[in-house]
Amino acid sequence: MHTIIMTGASRGIGRPAAERILRDDPAAHLVLITRGPSGERLAGELAAGLPASGDADGGHSADAARVSHVSADLGSLAEVRSAATTIAGRLDRGELPPLRGFVGNAGIQYTNARTESADGYEATFTVNVLANHVLLRTLMDRFTARSRIVITTSDTHFGDFAHTGGLVPAPVWQAPEVLARTGAFPASDRISGGRRAYSTSKLAAIYLAHEYARRLPAGVDVVTFNPGLVPGTGLTRDADRLSRFAMRWLFPVLNLTPLTNSPSVAGRQLADVALGKVKAPTGSYVSRDRVVPSSDESYDPERERELWEAADRLAGVPVGRAW
């Protein structure tokens, strides 16, 4: 038996990904990080009808539940830290089998770049970047080989028409402490500012993954996953009414073409990446089901190191300690 931690499993591509992980990896115990009271219901739905896990690998009861949950609002770093600490304690006490996977699938996009998180940081940067860092930073010394960490990103980080169709402005990189503040972009009060915050956060996620790839031990791999444009997910639930209507009712028609991906297919692809069915060396960028280069801008060791150090400061990581 082994443990896989997952965020963003309740909707969009996350739900089918979680279902496929449990179906295709009968040795996996899936720990869901969810907001509010929804976790118990989601865990129950995912576990329903699944065969019980065996105990040959780690002494765990054959009839133990294969899905559990920990509550946390990813917009609050204190709650994220508490969830990570809870999971770490369960691992250390042997209540969970060894940690061999992490799927950071949660993400958010706002209609502006002025929405504050519980910590006073810009909310997009908090959820899409800092929350992943807090979870991984807390748990990084508990992963056992062979492990795979997957962080969901987006091809909006390319910033060109070929990848965004002109729907999302290109990322604008700035010092991480600036990106963590509200109003960091032109037109921060408007939809374009919120979308630029989103594309920039997805560039930051790739930077963060590259730095983790350098710092994690051999046998603990980290990759980023791009599902492509996936209409019908909850990503734009905070968007304006027209955008929500288009994503829910108009863009799904494009699923009949290669221009978009469906939630079910993207979820299957995410699960395959998480389970190692897609061969990808650490630090890779996986677009749908194959390894491809990310944008030229996304390879910058100086920015990657700067982001790691800033994320530590923003999250309050004590110097020289995990926490």
GROMACS .gro file of N, CA, C and O in nm, residues 13-14 17 103-105 148-155 157 198 202 205-206 209 222-228 230 261-274 278 280 283-291:
model
  212
   13ILE      N    1  -1.164   1.825  -1.394
   13ILE     CA    2  -1.086   1.707  -1.432
   13ILE      C    3  -1.046   1.626  -1.309
   13ILE      O    4  -1.005   1.510  -1.321
   14GLY      N    5  -1.058   1.684  -1.191
   14GLY     CA    6  -1.011   1.616  -1.070
   14GLY      C    7  -1.094   1.495  -1.033
   14GLY      O    8  -1.038   1.392  -0.991
   17ALA      N    9  -1.015   1.203  -1.253
   17ALA     CA   10  -0.877   1.163  -1.224
   17ALA      C   11  -0.871   1.081  -1.097
   17ALA      O   12  -0.803   0.977  -1.091
  103VAL      N   13  -0.086   1.497  -0.609
  103VAL     CA   14  -0.150   1.556  -0.727
  103VAL      C   15  -0.205   1.692  -0.687
  103VAL      O   16  -0.309   1.701  -0.621
  104GLY      N   17  -0.133   1.797  -0.722
  104GLY     CA   18  -0.176   1.933  -0.692
  104GLY      C   19  -0.260   1.986  -0.807
  104GLY      O   20  -0.208   2.057  -0.895
  105ASN      N   21  -0.388   1.951  -0.806
  105ASN     CA   22  -0.474   1.983  -0.919
  105ASN      C   23  -0.561   2.107  -0.896
  105ASN      O   24  -0.616   2.162  -0.990
  148ARG      N   25   0.591   1.015  -0.739
  148ARG     CA   26   0.570   1.115  -0.844
  148ARG      C   27   0.479   1.225  -0.791
  148ARG      O   28   0.370   1.200  -0.740
  149ILE      N   29   0.525   1.348  -0.807
  149ILE     CA   30   0.451   1.469  -0.772
  149ILE      C   31   0.405   1.533  -0.903
  149ILE      O   32   0.487   1.552  -0.994
  150VAL      N   33   0.277   1.566  -0.912
  150VAL     CA   34   0.222   1.629  -1.033
  150VAL      C   35   0.153   1.759  -0.993
  150VAL      O   36   0.071   1.760  -0.901
  151ILE      N   37   0.187   1.866  -1.059
  151ILE     CA   38   0.122   1.995  -1.039
  151ILE      C   39   0.054   2.034  -1.170
  151ILE      O   40   0.118   2.042  -1.275
  152THR      N   41  -0.076   2.057  -1.163
  152THR     CA   42  -0.150   2.097  -1.284
  152THR      C   43  -0.120   2.242  -1.318
  152THR      O   44  -0.134   2.331  -1.234
  153THR      N   45  -0.077   2.264  -1.441
  153THR     CA   46  -0.048   2.400  -1.488
  153THR      C   47  -0.137   2.429  -1.609
  153THR      O   48  -0.246   2.374  -1.621
  154SER      N   49  -0.092   2.512  -1.699
  154SER     CA   50  -0.177   2.552  -1.813
  154SER      C   51  -0.088   2.602  -1.926
  154SER      O   52   0.016   2.665  -1.903
  155ASP      N   53  -0.134   2.576  -2.050
  155ASP     CA   54  -0.057   2.629  -2.163
  155ASP      C   55  -0.079   2.778  -2.181
  155ASP      O   56  -0.018   2.840  -2.269
  157HIS      N   57   0.054   2.973  -1.998
  157HIS     CA   58   0.184   3.032  -1.960
  157HIS      C   59   0.268   3.066  -2.083
  157HIS      O   60   0.363   3.144  -2.072
  198TYR      N   61  -0.369   3.478  -1.356
  198TYR     CA   62  -0.379   3.333  -1.373
  198TYR      C   63  -0.264   3.279  -1.458
  198TYR      O   64  -0.194   3.184  -1.417
  202LYS      N   65   0.053   3.024  -1.343
  202LYS     CA   66   0.083   2.896  -1.404
  202LYS      C   67   0.229   2.890  -1.450
  202LYS      O   68   0.291   2.783  -1.450
  205ALA      N   69   0.409   2.813  -1.132
  205ALA     CA   70   0.398   2.672  -1.094
  205ALA      C   71   0.506   2.589  -1.163
  205ALA      O   72   0.562   2.496  -1.103
  206ILE      N   73   0.537   2.622  -1.288
  206ILE     CA   74   0.643   2.549  -1.359
  206ILE      C   75   0.778   2.582  -1.298
  206ILE      O   76   0.863   2.493  -1.278
  209ALA      N   77   0.811   2.384  -0.981
  209ALA     CA   78   0.836   2.242  -1.008
  209ALA      C   79   0.982   2.218  -1.048
  209ALA      O   80   1.044   2.120  -1.005
  222VAL      N   81   0.910   1.516  -0.991
  222VAL     CA   82   0.804   1.617  -0.996
  222VAL      C   83   0.786   1.660  -1.141
  222VAL      O   84   0.885   1.687  -1.211
  223VAL      N   85   0.663   1.661  -1.189
  223VAL     CA   86   0.633   1.704  -1.326
  223VAL      C   87   0.512   1.797  -1.321
  223VAL      O   88   0.435   1.799  -1.225
  224THR      N   89   0.498   1.876  -1.426
  224THR     CA   90   0.379   1.960  -1.442
  224THR      C   91   0.293   1.902  -1.553
  224THR      O   92   0.344   1.842  -1.648
  225PHE      N   93   0.163   1.923  -1.541
  225PHE     CA   94   0.066   1.866  -1.635
  225PHE      C   95  -0.024   1.975  -1.690
  225PHE      O   96  -0.084   2.051  -1.615
  226ASN      N   97  -0.033   1.982  -1.823
  226ASN     CA   98  -0.121   2.076  -1.890
  226ASN      C   99  -0.236   1.999  -1.953
  226ASN      O  100  -0.214   1.921  -2.046
  227PRO      N  101  -0.360   2.020  -1.907
  227PRO     CA  102  -0.473   1.949  -1.967
  227PRO      C  103  -0.524   2.012  -2.095
  227PRO      O  104  -0.611   1.954  -2.161
  228GLY      N  105  -0.473   2.130  -2.133
  228GLY     CA  106  -0.528   2.203  -2.245
  228GLY      C  107  -0.653   2.278  -2.203
  228GLY      O  108  -0.689   2.285  -2.085
  230VAL      N  109  -1.013   2.309  -2.125
  230VAL     CA  110  -1.113   2.211  -2.084
  230VAL      C  111  -1.243   2.283  -2.048
  230VAL      O  112  -1.261   2.326  -1.933
  261ASN      N  113  -1.017   1.986  -2.474
  261ASN     CA  114  -1.014   1.855  -2.410
  261ASN      C  115  -1.138   1.844  -2.323
  261ASN      O  116  -1.186   1.944  -2.269
  262SER      N  117  -1.193   1.727  -2.307
  262SER     CA  118  -1.308   1.709  -2.220
  262SER      C  119  -1.261   1.679  -2.078
  262SER      O  120  -1.150   1.630  -2.058
  263PRO      N  121  -1.342   1.710  -1.976
  263PRO     CA  122  -1.302   1.679  -1.838
  263PRO      C  123  -1.270   1.532  -1.817
  263PRO      O  124  -1.175   1.499  -1.745
  264SER      N  125  -1.347   1.442  -1.879
  264SER     CA  126  -1.322   1.300  -1.858
  264SER      C  127  -1.190   1.256  -1.918
  264SER      O  128  -1.114   1.180  -1.855
  265VAL      N  129  -1.160   1.302  -2.039
  265VAL     CA  130  -1.033   1.265  -2.103
  265VAL      C  131  -0.916   1.329  -2.030
  265VAL      O  132  -0.814   1.264  -2.002
  266ALA      N  133  -0.928   1.457  -1.997
  266ALA     CA  134  -0.821   1.524  -1.925
  266ALA      C  135  -0.798   1.460  -1.788
  266ALA      O  136  -0.684   1.449  -1.741
  267GLY      N  137  -0.907   1.418  -1.722
  267GLY     CA  138  -0.892   1.350  -1.594
  267GLY      C  139  -0.819   1.219  -1.608
  267GLY      O  140  -0.733   1.184  -1.525
  268ARG      N  141  -0.851   1.143  -1.712
  268ARG     CA  142  -0.779   1.018  -1.736
  268ARG      C  143  -0.631   1.045  -1.761
  268ARG      O  144  -0.544   0.974  -1.709
  269GLN      N  145  -0.602   1.149  -1.839
  269GLN     CA  146  -0.462   1.181  -1.867
  269GLN      C  147  -0.388   1.223  -1.741
  269GLN      O  148  -0.273   1.183  -1.720
  270LEU      N  149  -0.453   1.302  -1.654
  270LEU     CA  150  -0.390   1.342  -1.530
  270LEU      C  151  -0.360   1.220  -1.443
  270LEU      O  152  -0.251   1.209  -1.384
  271ALA      N  153  -0.455   1.128  -1.434
  271ALA     CA  154  -0.433   1.007  -1.356
  271ALA      C  155  -0.317   0.926  -1.412
  271ALA      O  156  -0.234   0.874  -1.336
  272ASP      N  157  -0.311   0.913  -1.543
  272ASP     CA  158  -0.202   0.837  -1.604
  272ASP      C  159  -0.066   0.899  -1.574
  272ASP      O  160   0.032   0.828  -1.550
  273VAL      N  161  -0.061   1.032  -1.575
  273VAL     CA  162   0.065   1.100  -1.539
  273VAL      C  163   0.098   1.074  -1.393
  273VAL      O  164   0.212   1.040  -1.358
  274ALA      N  165  -0.001   1.086  -1.306
  274ALA     CA  166   0.023   1.067  -1.162
  274ALA      C  167   0.069   0.925  -1.131
  274ALA      O  168   0.152   0.905  -1.040
  278VAL      N  169   0.271   0.762  -1.797
  278VAL     CA  170   0.338   0.848  -1.894
  278VAL      C  171   0.482   0.865  -1.849
  278VAL      O  172   0.509   0.918  -1.741
  280ALA      N  173   0.806   1.025  -1.794
  280ALA     CA  174   0.844   1.166  -1.791
  280ALA      C  175   0.952   1.187  -1.686
  280ALA      O  176   0.927   1.162  -1.567
  283GLY      N  177   1.104   1.713  -1.360
  283GLY     CA  178   1.113   1.846  -1.418
  283GLY      C  179   1.039   1.861  -1.548
  283GLY      O  180   1.033   1.971  -1.604
  284SER      N  181   0.979   1.753  -1.599
  284SER     CA  182   0.914   1.756  -1.730
  284SER      C  183   0.782   1.834  -1.728
  284SER      O  184   0.718   1.849  -1.624
  285TYR      N  185   0.744   1.876  -1.847
  285TYR     CA  186   0.614   1.937  -1.873
  285TYR      C  187   0.538   1.841  -1.962
  285TYR      O  188   0.581   1.811  -2.074
  286VAL      N  189   0.426   1.789  -1.911
  286VAL     CA  190   0.346   1.693  -1.986
  286VAL      C  191   0.221   1.764  -2.036
  286VAL      O  192   0.140   1.812  -1.956
  287SER      N  193   0.206   1.772  -2.166
  287SER     CA  194   0.087   1.832  -2.226
  287SER      C  195  -0.005   1.720  -2.270
  287SER      O  196   0.028   1.642  -2.360
  288ARG      N  197  -0.117   1.708  -2.201
  288ARG     CA  198  -0.215   1.601  -2.223
  288ARG      C  199  -0.151   1.464  -2.194
  288ARG      O  200  -0.155   1.419  -2.082
  289ASP      N  201  -0.090   1.401  -2.293
  289ASP     CA  202  -0.037   1.267  -2.270
  289ASP      C  203   0.106   1.250  -2.321
  289ASP      O  204   0.153   1.138  -2.338
  290ARG      N  205   0.177   1.360  -2.343
  290ARG     CA  206   0.315   1.347  -2.389
  290ARG      C  207   0.402   1.459  -2.335
  290ARG      O  208   0.354   1.570  -2.307
  291VAL      N  209   0.528   1.429  -2.322
  291VAL     CA  210   0.626   1.526  -2.273
  291VAL      C  211   0.665   1.619  -2.387
  291VAL      O  212   0.705   1.573  -2.495
   0.00000   0.00000   0.00000
